[in-house]
Coordinates of C-alpha atoms in Angstrom, one line a residue:
X988 CA -0.6 50.7 -13.3
X989 CA 1.6 48.2 -11.4
X990 CA 4.2 46.4 -13.4
X991 CA 5.2 42.7 -13.1
X992 CA 8.8 44.0 -12.8
X993 CA 8.2 46.7 -10.2
X994 CA 11.8 46.8 -9.2
X995 CA 13.7 44.9 -6.5
X996 CA 11.5 46.3 -3.7
X997 CA 8.2 46.2 -5.6
X998 CA 5.1 48.1 -4.7
X999 CA 4.2 48.7 -1.0
X1000 CA 2.6 45.7 0.7
X1001 CA -0.9 46.1 2.3
X1002 CA 0.4 45.0 5.7
X1003 CA 3.6 45.4 7.7
X1004 CA 6.6 43.5 6.7
X1005 CA 6.5 41.2 9.8
X1006 CA 2.9 40.2 9.1
X1007 CA 3.6 39.7 5.4
X1008 CA 6.6 37.5 6.3
X1009 CA 4.4 35.3 8.6
X1010 CA 1.8 35.0 5.9
X1011 CA 4.4 33.8 3.4
X1012 CA 5.9 31.3 5.8
X1013 CA 2.4 30.0 6.6
X1014 CA 1.8 29.4 2.9
X1015 CA 5.2 27.7 2.7
X1016 CA 4.0 25.4 5.5
X1017 CA 0.8 24.5 3.7
X1018 CA 2.4 24.0 0.3
X1019 CA 5.1 21.7 1.9
X1020 CA 2.4 19.6 3.6
X1021 CA 0.5 19.3 0.3
X1022 CA 3.7 18.4 -1.6
X1023 CA 4.5 15.6 0.7
X1024 CA 0.9 14.3 0.6
X1025 CA 1.2 14.1 -3.2
X1026 CA 4.4 12.0 -2.9
X1027 CA 2.9 9.7 -0.4
X1028 CA -0.3 9.3 -2.5
X1029 CA 1.8 8.2 -5.4
X1030 CA 3.8 5.7 -3.4
X1031 CA 0.7 4.3 -1.7
X1032 CA -1.4 3.9 -4.8
X1033 CA 1.5 2.6 -6.9
X1034 CA 2.2 0.0 -4.2
X1035 CA -1.4 -1.0 -4.3
X1036 CA -1.7 -1.1 -8.1
X1037 CA 1.7 -2.4 -9.2
X1038 CA 3.0 -4.1 -6.0
X1039 CA 6.4 -4.1 -4.4
X1040 CA 6.2 -1.0 -2.2
X1041 CA 10.0 -0.7 -1.8
X1042 CA 10.5 -0.4 -5.6
X1043 CA 7.6 2.0 -6.0
X1044 CA 8.8 4.2 -3.1
X1045 CA 12.3 4.2 -4.6
X1046 CA 11.1 5.2 -8.1
X1047 CA 8.8 7.9 -6.9
X1048 CA 11.2 9.5 -4.3
X1049 CA 14.3 9.3 -6.5
X1050 CA 12.5 10.7 -9.5
X1051 CA 11.0 13.5 -7.5
X1052 CA 14.3 14.6 -5.9
X1053 CA 15.9 14.7 -9.4
X1054 CA 12.9 16.6 -10.8
X1055 CA 13.1 19.1 -7.9
X1056 CA 16.6 20.0 -9.0
X1057 CA 15.4 20.5 -12.5
X1058 CA 12.5 22.7 -11.2
X1059 CA 14.8 24.9 -9.2
X1060 CA 16.9 25.6 -12.3
X1061 CA 13.8 26.3 -14.4
X1062 CA 12.5 28.7 -11.8
X1063 CA 15.4 31.1 -12.4
X1064 CA 13.5 32.4 -15.4
X1065 CA 10.5 33.5 -13.2
X1066 CA 12.4 35.3 -10.4
X1067 CA 11.6 38.8 -11.8
X1068 CA 7.9 37.9 -11.8
X1069 CA 8.0 35.8 -8.6
X1070 CA 4.5 36.5 -7.4
X1071 CA 2.7 35.7 -10.6
X1072 CA 4.9 32.7 -11.2
X1073 CA 4.3 31.3 -7.8
X1074 CA 0.5 31.8 -8.1
X1075 CA 0.4 29.9 -11.5
X1076 CA 2.9 27.3 -10.2
X1077 CA 0.7 26.4 -7.2
X1078 CA -2.4 26.2 -9.4
X1079 CA -0.5 23.8 -11.7
X1080 CA 0.8 21.8 -8.8
X1081 CA -2.7 21.5 -7.3
X1082 CA -4.1 20.4 -10.7
X1083 CA -1.4 17.8 -11.3
X1084 CA -1.0 16.6 -7.7
X1085 CA -4.7 16.6 -7.0
X1086 CA -5.6 14.6 -10.1
X1087 CA -2.6 12.2 -9.9
X1088 CA -4.4 9.5 -8.0
X1089 CA -7.4 9.5 -10.3
X1090 CA -5.3 9.4 -13.5
X1091 CA -3.0 6.7 -12.1
X1092 CA -6.0 4.5 -11.1
X1093 CA -7.7 5.2 -14.5
X1094 CA -4.6 4.1 -16.3
X1095 CA -4.4 0.9 -14.4
X1096 CA -8.2 0.1 -14.7
X1097 CA -8.6 0.8 -18.4
X1098 CA -5.1 0.3 -19.9
X1099 CA -3.8 -2.4 -17.6
X1100 CA -0.6 -0.5 -16.6
X1101 CA 0.5 2.5 -14.5
X1102 CA 4.3 2.4 -14.4
X1103 CA 4.9 5.1 -17.1
X1104 CA 2.1 7.3 -15.7
X1105 CA 3.7 7.0 -12.3
X1106 CA 7.1 8.2 -13.5
X1107 CA 5.4 11.0 -15.5
X1108 CA 3.5 12.3 -12.4
X1109 CA 6.6 12.0 -10.3
X1110 CA 8.6 14.1 -12.7
X1111 CA 5.9 16.7 -13.1
X1112 CA 5.2 17.1 -9.4
X1113 CA 8.9 17.1 -8.6
X1114 CA 9.6 19.9 -11.1
X1115 CA 6.7 22.0 -9.7
X1116 CA 7.8 21.5 -6.1
X1117 CA 11.4 22.2 -6.9
X1118 CA 10.4 25.5 -8.5
X1119 CA 8.6 26.7 -5.3
X1120 CA 11.6 27.4 -3.2
X1121 CA 13.5 29.9 -5.5
X1122 CA 10.3 31.9 -6.1
X1123 CA 9.4 31.9 -2.4
X1124 CA 12.9 32.9 -1.5
X1125 CA 12.6 35.9 -3.9
X1126 CA 9.2 36.9 -2.4
X1127 CA 10.4 36.6 1.2
X1128 CA 13.6 38.6 0.5
X1129 CA 11.5 41.3 -1.2
X1130 CA 9.4 41.5 2.0
X1131 CA 12.6 41.7 4.0
X1132 CA 14.0 44.5 1.9
X1133 CA 10.9 46.6 2.3
X1134 CA 10.8 46.0 6.0
X1135 CA 14.4 47.1 6.4
X1136 CA 13.8 50.1 4.2
X1137 CA 10.9 51.2 6.4
X1138 CA 13.2 50.8 9.4
X1139 CA 15.8 52.9 7.6
X1140 CA 18.3 50.1 7.3
X1141 CA 19.6 48.4 4.3
X1142 CA 21.5 45.4 5.6
X1143 CA 20.5 42.2 3.9
X1144 CA 19.8 39.1 6.0
X1145 CA 19.7 36.3 3.4
X1146 CA 20.8 33.6 5.8
X1147 CA 17.9 34.4 8.1
X1148 CA 15.4 34.3 5.3
X1149 CA 16.8 30.9 4.1
X1150 CA 16.6 29.5 7.7
X1151 CA 13.0 30.6 8.2
X1152 CA 11.9 29.4 4.8
X1153 CA 13.4 25.9 5.2
X1154 CA 12.1 25.6 8.8
X1155 CA 8.5 26.3 7.6
X1156 CA 9.0 23.9 4.7
X1157 CA 10.3 21.0 6.9
X1158 CA 7.6 21.5 9.6
X1159 CA 5.0 21.5 6.9
X1160 CA 6.4 18.3 5.4
X1161 CA 6.2 16.7 8.9
X1162 CA 2.5 17.7 9.2
X1163 CA 1.7 16.5 5.7
X1164 CA 3.5 13.2 6.3
X1165 CA 1.5 12.6 9.5
X1166 CA -1.8 13.8 8.1
X1167 CA -1.7 11.4 5.2
X1168 CA -1.8 8.0 7.1
X1169 CA -3.7 9.2 10.1
X1170 CA -6.3 11.5 8.6
X1171 CA -6.5 11.8 4.8
X1172 CA -6.3 8.1 4.0
X1173 CA -8.7 6.7 6.7
X1174 CA -11.1 9.6 6.5
X1175 CA -11.2 10.5 2.8
X1176 CA -9.5 7.7 1.0
X1177 CA -6.7 8.0 -1.6
X1178 CA -8.7 9.6 -4.5
X1179 CA -10.7 12.1 -2.5
X1180 CA -7.7 12.8 -0.2
X1181 CA -5.6 13.9 -3.2
X1182 CA -8.4 16.1 -4.6
X1183 CA -8.9 17.9 -1.3
X1184 CA -5.2 18.4 -0.9
X1185 CA -5.1 20.0 -4.3
X1186 CA -7.9 22.3 -3.4
X1187 CA -6.1 23.5 -0.2
X1188 CA -2.9 23.9 -2.2
X1189 CA -4.4 26.2 -4.9
X1190 CA -6.5 28.2 -2.4
X1191 CA -3.5 28.9 -0.2
X1192 CA -1.2 29.9 -3.1
X1193 CA -3.8 31.9 -5.0
X1194 CA -5.0 33.8 -1.9
X1195 CA -1.4 34.8 -0.9
X1196 CA -0.6 36.2 -4.3
X1197 CA -3.9 37.8 -5.1
X1198 CA -4.1 39.6 -1.7
X1199 CA -0.6 40.1 -0.3
X1200 CA 1.1 40.9 -3.6
X1201 CA -1.9 42.4 -5.5
X1202 CA -0.1 45.7 -6.0
X1203 CA 2.6 43.9 -7.9
X1204 CA 0.2 42.4 -10.4
X1205 CA -0.9 43.9 -13.7
X1206 CA -4.6 43.8 -14.5
X1207 CA -3.9 41.0 -17.0
X1208 CA -1.9 39.0 -14.5
X1209 CA -4.5 39.4 -11.8
X1210 CA -7.3 38.1 -14.1
X1211 CA -5.2 35.3 -15.3
X1212 CA -4.5 34.1 -11.8
X1213 CA -8.2 34.4 -10.8
X1214 CA -9.4 32.5 -13.8
X1215 CA -6.7 29.8 -13.5
X1216 CA -7.4 29.2 -9.8
X1217 CA -11.1 29.2 -10.3
X1218 CA -10.8 26.6 -13.1
X1219 CA -8.6 24.4 -11.0
X1220 CA -10.8 24.7 -7.9
X1221 CA -14.0 23.9 -10.0
X1222 CA -12.3 20.9 -11.7
X1223 CA -11.2 19.5 -8.3
X1224 CA -14.6 20.1 -6.8
X1225 CA -16.3 18.4 -9.7
X1226 CA -14.0 15.4 -9.5
X1227 CA -14.6 15.1 -5.8
X1228 CA -18.4 15.0 -6.4
X1229 CA -18.0 12.4 -9.1
X1230 CA -15.3 10.3 -7.4
X1231 CA -17.7 7.6 -6.2
X1232 CA -19.0 7.1 -9.7
X1233 CA -15.5 7.0 -11.0
X1234 CA -14.5 4.3 -8.5
X1235 CA -17.5 2.2 -9.5
X1236 CA -16.7 2.5 -13.2
X1237 CA -13.0 1.7 -12.6
X1238 CA -13.9 -1.2 -10.4
X1239 CA -16.1 -2.6 -13.2
X1240 CA -13.2 -2.1 -15.6
X1241 CA -10.9 -4.1 -13.4
X1242 CA -13.2 -6.8 -12.0
X1243 CA -16.0 -6.8 -14.7
X1244 CA -19.7 -6.6 -13.9
X1245 CA -19.6 -9.4 -11.3
X1246 CA -18.7 -7.3 -8.2
X1247 CA -20.8 -8.5 -5.3
X1248 CA -19.2 -6.6 -2.4
X1249 CA -16.5 -3.9 -2.4
X1250 CA -15.3 -2.6 1.0
X1251 CA -12.4 -0.4 1.9
X1252 CA -11.4 -1.5 5.4
X1253 CA -8.9 0.0 7.7
X1254 CA -6.4 -2.6 6.4
X1255 CA -7.1 -3.2 2.7
X1256 CA -9.7 -3.1 -0.1
X1257 CA -11.8 -6.2 0.0
X1258 CA -13.7 -7.1 -3.2
X1259 CA -15.9 -10.2 -3.7
X1260 CA -16.9 -11.0 -7.3
X1261 CA -18.9 -13.9 -8.9
X1262 CA -22.1 -14.8 -10.7
X1263 CA -25.3 -14.6 -8.6
X1264 CA -25.5 -18.4 -8.1
X1265 CA -21.8 -19.2 -8.6
X1266 CA -18.8 -19.5 -6.3
X1267 CA -17.2 -16.2 -5.2
X1268 CA -13.7 -14.9 -5.9
X1269 CA -12.0 -12.8 -3.3
X1270 CA -9.6 -9.9 -4.1
X1271 CA -7.5 -8.2 -1.4
X1272 CA -6.0 -4.8 -2.5
X1273 CA -6.6 -5.8 -6.1
X1274 CA -4.9 -9.2 -5.9
X1275 CA -6.7 -12.5 -6.3
X1276 CA -6.7 -14.2 -2.9
X1277 CA -8.7 -17.2 -4.0
X1278 CA -11.2 -18.3 -6.6
X1279 CA -14.2 -20.2 -5.5
X1280 CA -13.7 -22.6 -8.4
X1281 CA -10.3 -24.0 -7.2
X1282 CA -9.6 -22.7 -3.7
X1283 CA -10.1 -26.3 -2.3
X1284 CA -7.0 -27.4 -4.2
X1285 CA -4.9 -24.8 -2.3
X1286 CA -6.5 -25.2 1.1
X1287 CA -6.5 -29.0 1.1
X1288 CA -2.8 -29.0 0.1
X1289 CA -2.0 -26.4 2.7
X1290 CA -3.8 -27.9 5.7
X1291 CA -4.0 -31.7 5.4
X1292 CA -0.3 -32.7 5.2
X1293 CA 0.3 -30.8 8.4
X1294 CA -2.6 -32.7 10.1
X1295 CA -0.7 -36.0 9.9
X1296 CA 0.1 -36.5 13.6
X1297 CA -1.3 -35.0 16.7
X1298 CA -3.5 -32.0 15.9
X1299 CA -5.7 -31.2 18.9
X1300 CA -4.6 -27.6 19.1
X1301 CA -4.2 -25.6 15.8
X1302 CA -3.0 -22.1 15.2
X1303 CA -4.0 -20.3 11.9
X1304 CA -2.1 -17.1 11.0
X1305 CA -4.1 -15.2 8.5
X1306 CA -7.0 -17.0 6.8
X1307 CA -9.7 -14.7 7.9
X1308 CA -11.9 -16.0 5.1
X1309 CA -12.3 -19.2 7.1
X1310 CA -11.4 -21.6 4.3
X1311 CA -8.3 -23.0 6.0
X1312 CA -10.3 -23.3 9.3
X1313 CA -13.0 -25.2 7.3
X1314 CA -10.5 -27.9 6.4
X1315 CA -9.0 -28.1 9.9
X1316 CA -12.4 -28.5 11.6
X1317 CA -13.3 -31.4 9.4
X1318 CA -11.2 -33.5 11.9
X1319 CA -13.5 -34.3 14.8
X1320 CA -10.5 -34.7 17.2
X1321 CA -9.5 -31.0 16.8
X1322 CA -10.4 -29.4 20.1
X1323 CA -9.3 -25.8 19.5
X1324 CA -8.4 -23.5 16.6
X1325 CA -7.0 -20.1 17.1
X1326 CA -7.2 -17.8 14.0
X1327 CA -5.2 -14.6 14.1
X1328 CA -6.2 -12.1 11.3
X1329 CA -5.5 -8.4 11.2
X1330 CA -8.7 -7.3 9.4
X1331 CA -11.9 -7.6 11.4
X1332 CA -14.0 -6.5 8.4
X1333 CA -12.7 -9.4 6.4
X1334 CA -13.7 -11.8 9.1
X1335 CA -17.1 -10.2 9.5
X1336 CA -17.7 -10.5 5.8
X1337 CA -16.7 -14.2 5.9
X1338 CA -19.1 -14.7 8.7
X1339 CA -22.1 -12.8 7.2
X1340 CA -21.8 -12.8 3.3
X1341 CA -24.0 -15.6 2.0
X1342 CA -21.6 -16.6 -0.8
X1343 CA -18.6 -16.7 1.5
X1344 CA -20.5 -18.5 4.3
X1345 CA -21.6 -21.2 1.8
X1346 CA -18.0 -21.6 0.7
X1347 CA -16.5 -21.8 4.2
X1348 CA -19.3 -23.9 5.5
X1349 CA -20.3 -21.4 8.2
X1350 CA -17.1 -22.3 10.0
X1351 CA -17.2 -19.1 12.1
X1352 CA -20.2 -20.6 14.0
X1353 CA -18.1 -23.5 15.2
X1354 CA -17.4 -23.1 18.9
X1355 CA -14.0 -24.6 18.5
X1356 CA -12.8 -21.6 16.5
X1357 CA -11.5 -18.6 18.4
X1358 CA -10.7 -15.5 16.3
X1359 CA -8.1 -12.9 17.4
X1360 CA -7.9 -9.6 15.5
X1361 CA -4.2 -8.7 15.6
X1362 CA -1.0 -8.6 13.5
X1363 CA 0.3 -12.1 13.4
X1364 CA 3.9 -11.0 14.1
X1365 CA 3.0 -8.9 17.1
X1366 CA 0.6 -11.6 18.4
X1367 CA 3.3 -14.2 18.3
X1368 CA 5.8 -11.9 19.9
X1369 CA 3.5 -11.2 22.9
X1370 CA 2.1 -14.8 23.2
X1371 CA 2.4 -16.0 26.8
X1372 CA 5.1 -18.7 27.3
X1373 CA 2.9 -20.7 29.7
X1374 CA 0.1 -21.4 27.2
X1375 CA -0.1 -25.0 25.9
X1376 CA 1.9 -25.3 22.6
X1377 CA 0.1 -25.8 19.3
X1378 CA 0.3 -29.1 17.5
X1379 CA -0.1 -27.5 14.1
X1380 CA 0.6 -23.9 12.8
X1381 CA -0.9 -23.0 9.5
X1382 CA 0.6 -19.8 7.8
X1383 CA -2.2 -18.8 5.4
X1384 CA -0.7 -15.3 4.7
X1385 CA -0.4 -13.1 1.6
X1386 CA 2.0 -13.9 -1.2
X1387 CA 5.7 -13.3 -0.1
X1388 CA 6.1 -11.3 -3.3
X1389 CA 4.1 -8.5 -1.7
X1390 CA 6.7 -6.5 0.1
X1391 CA 4.3 -5.3 2.8
X1392 CA 4.1 -8.8 4.1
X1393 CA 7.9 -9.4 4.2
X1394 CA 8.1 -9.5 8.0
X1395 CA 5.6 -12.4 7.9
X1396 CA 8.2 -14.5 6.0
X1397 CA 11.3 -13.5 8.0
X1398 CA 13.6 -15.6 10.1
X1399 CA 12.3 -13.7 13.2
X1400 CA 8.7 -14.6 12.4
X1401 CA 9.4 -18.3 11.9
X1402 CA 11.4 -18.3 15.1
X1403 CA 8.4 -16.9 17.0
X1404 CA 6.1 -19.5 15.3
X1405 CA 8.5 -22.3 16.3
X1406 CA 8.4 -21.0 19.9
X1407 CA 4.7 -21.8 20.2
X1408 CA 4.9 -25.1 18.4
X1409 CA 4.9 -28.5 20.3
X1410 CA 8.1 -30.5 20.0
X1411 CA 6.6 -32.8 17.4
X1412 CA 4.4 -30.1 15.8
X1413 CA 4.3 -29.1 12.2
X1414 CA 4.2 -25.7 10.4
X1415 CA 2.6 -25.4 7.0
X1416 CA 3.5 -22.3 5.0
X1417 CA 2.2 -20.7 1.8
X1418 CA 5.3 -19.5 0.0
X1419 CA 4.0 -18.2 -3.3
X1420 CA 4.0 -19.8 -6.8
X1421 CA 7.0 -22.0 -7.5
X1422 CA 6.8 -21.8 -11.3
X1423 CA 6.4 -18.1 -11.5
X1424 CA 8.7 -17.0 -8.6
X1425 CA 11.1 -19.8 -7.6
X1426 CA 13.5 -17.4 -6.1
X1427 CA 10.9 -16.1 -3.6
X1428 CA 9.8 -19.7 -2.8
X1429 CA 13.2 -21.0 -2.1
X1430 CA 14.1 -17.9 -0.1
X1431 CA 11.2 -18.8 2.2
X1432 CA 12.5 -22.3 2.5
X1433 CA 16.0 -21.1 3.4
X1434 CA 14.5 -18.8 6.0
X1435 CA 12.6 -21.7 7.6
X1436 CA 15.8 -23.6 7.8
X1437 CA 17.7 -20.6 9.3
X1438 CA 15.0 -20.5 12.0
X1439 CA 16.0 -24.0 13.1
X1440 CA 13.3 -25.9 11.2
X1441 CA 13.6 -28.8 8.8
X1442 CA 11.5 -28.5 5.7
X1443 CA 9.6 -30.6 3.1
X1444 CA 8.9 -28.5 -0.1
X1445 CA 6.0 -29.4 -2.3
X1446 CA 3.4 -27.7 -4.5
X1447 CA -0.2 -28.0 -5.5
X1448 CA -0.9 -27.7 -9.2
X1449 CA -4.0 -27.8 -11.4
X1450 CA -5.0 -24.2 -10.7
X1451 CA -8.1 -23.3 -12.6
X1452 CA -8.4 -19.5 -12.1
X1453 CA -6.5 -17.4 -14.6
X1454 CA -7.7 -13.9 -13.9
X1455 CA -5.9 -11.5 -11.6
X1456 CA -6.9 -7.9 -11.0
X1457 CA -3.6 -7.2 -9.3
X1458 CA -0.1 -6.6 -10.5
X1459 CA -0.2 -9.5 -12.9
X1460 CA -2.5 -7.5 -15.1
X1461 CA 0.2 -4.9 -15.7
X1462 CA 3.1 -7.4 -16.0
X1463 CA 4.1 -9.5 -19.0
X1464 CA 1.4 -12.0 -18.3
X1465 CA -2.2 -11.3 -17.4
X1466 CA -2.7 -14.8 -16.1
X1467 CA -2.5 -15.8 -12.5
X1468 CA 0.2 -18.3 -11.4
X1469 CA -0.6 -21.9 -12.2
X1470 CA 0.6 -23.5 -8.9
X1471 CA 0.8 -22.9 -5.2
X1472 CA 4.2 -23.3 -3.5
X1473 CA 3.9 -24.8 0.0
X1474 CA 6.3 -25.9 2.7
X1475 CA 5.9 -28.3 5.6
X1476 CA 8.3 -27.7 8.4
X1477 CA 9.1 -29.0 11.9
X1478 CA 11.9 -29.4 14.4
X1479 CA 12.3 -32.9 12.9
X1480 CA 11.8 -33.4 9.2
X1481 CA 8.1 -34.1 8.8
X1482 CA 6.8 -36.9 6.7
X1483 CA 4.8 -35.7 3.6
X1484 CA 1.5 -37.5 3.4
X1485 CA -2.0 -37.6 4.7
X1486 CA -3.3 -38.7 8.0
X1487 CA -5.1 -42.1 8.0
X1488 CA -8.0 -40.3 9.7
X1489 CA -8.1 -37.6 7.0
X1490 CA -11.6 -36.8 5.7
X1491 CA -12.5 -37.4 2.1
X1492 CA -10.8 -34.8 0.0
X1493 CA -11.8 -33.4 -3.4
X1494 CA -8.4 -33.3 -5.1
X1495 CA -5.6 -34.3 -2.8
X1496 CA -4.0 -37.7 -2.5
X1497 CA -0.6 -39.0 -1.1
X1498 CA 0.7 -39.7 -4.6
X1499 CA -0.2 -36.2 -5.7
X1500 CA 1.7 -34.8 -2.7
X1501 CA 4.8 -36.8 -3.6
X1502 CA 4.5 -35.7 -7.2
X1503 CA 4.2 -32.1 -6.0
X1504 CA 7.3 -32.5 -3.9
X1505 CA 9.3 -33.8 -6.9
X1506 CA 8.0 -30.8 -9.0
X1507 CA 9.1 -28.3 -6.4
X1508 CA 12.5 -29.9 -5.9
X1509 CA 13.1 -29.6 -9.7
X1510 CA 13.1 -25.8 -9.3
X1511 CA 15.4 -25.6 -6.3
X1512 CA 17.7 -22.6 -6.1
X1513 CA 20.6 -23.3 -3.9
X1514 CA 22.6 -21.0 -1.6
X1515 CA 19.9 -18.4 -1.1
X1516 CA 20.2 -16.2 2.1
X1517 CA 17.4 -16.2 4.7
X1518 CA 15.1 -13.3 4.8
X1519 CA 15.6 -11.4 8.1
X1520 CA 14.4 -8.1 9.5
X1521 CA 17.9 -7.1 10.4
X1522 CA 21.2 -7.5 8.7
X1523 CA 22.3 -11.2 8.8
X1524 CA 25.5 -10.1 10.6
X1525 CA 23.4 -8.9 13.6
X1526 CA 20.6 -11.5 13.4
X1527 CA 20.1 -13.4 16.7

């Protein structure tokens, strides 16, 4: 009966050494691709659930690299049973990596936090990935020794084995890194993509050991590997079948039973909630974008101060929900509104969903509104210079605290926006909550000034909505910020007030604007650097 310690050369392989070597390198390629997919899944889902993608990527990658070193040390104990160890290791990695997205999302949905779970999975996956290379190195050297013995040579070629092993590992990582954003994420989604990756992982590792190294296995080891791999495959397959039910249950746990629409677009997850006959709330990637109960306070304060002065041509950056455009088009002397939003599905929903249409007044049917589906930064950069400038630019973009939108609050972005602005035009910017994140707010203000614009800070208070399904649920407070921080800017310092021809507003008055300006100034943080896409030393 074969022994798990069959000597340095082991039992004869069922194929020639060259073929066996290629099979092992092929599995190295597959496992490396799967390992990188697990890492990217954790980074992507943590950024979505917790926010701040730079921090989450740093936590996941640094923890994994450390854990890989620990795994390499622990694998030394398995070198004499490399084949069995590798088979069990890949089954464990497939189970942990494949289920990581599900468990992370479940922790967020039902317990309100995912940070500790994220670190735990990063450690576990890193240890298992780190243990792969020593075991694979032992296996491929064992093949090499048998091949050289058959060729009546005994010269070891460890350096060649290492080079081949790492080449396959790096190329596999490249393929996994490209497959995640271009295939797995758009075609399967985060949860199903992780489960399918786990199934491929365990199938590749189990098949290699159970067939190529079958003569090295004891009967007990063989049955152990078969049972473990079948259990992992069955578990992943069951989870894949039930993943839609899981997502619905998790979404109810996050948003309650009021979910009206839930759509995963190519850009983001869009969820509309609300009572059947009540105003809707819109969540983008789990973060409250607006509440139908108080959105008018924000949109009136964002739009109407900028409309004091000439406002025939208006540019809206973001705002695919149509609510900023609704306020703009209340002015009869507005002749053209260009709305630039990245997500066509969000715009389609704002045009067709009855609750959103009732809220935005069917603004997308107004012939003065022209919608462009493009990234706001890229659209501004490619805007023709001979087009008539805009009198007003409204920046109705995600919160600057969300790192993915940093470029939309950079000095370069505001420089591009100023380039399409009329000489006496105004730019209105949503800069995040002043009370909750004054540093972010005043950084945006400093960035506008660095772009050559003069600013008037102010805020809109009286926020009624307190629920947030986004990162605020997992932070110290489960309540949404109580104010909206806004900035009015122009080449000359704009006056803060309302146009004499402003329509009747529900909440905004000139005294409230001045009061909001005083409240914002009371939080001023001085000497903050501008936000730029390049190092300030090299900024234009």
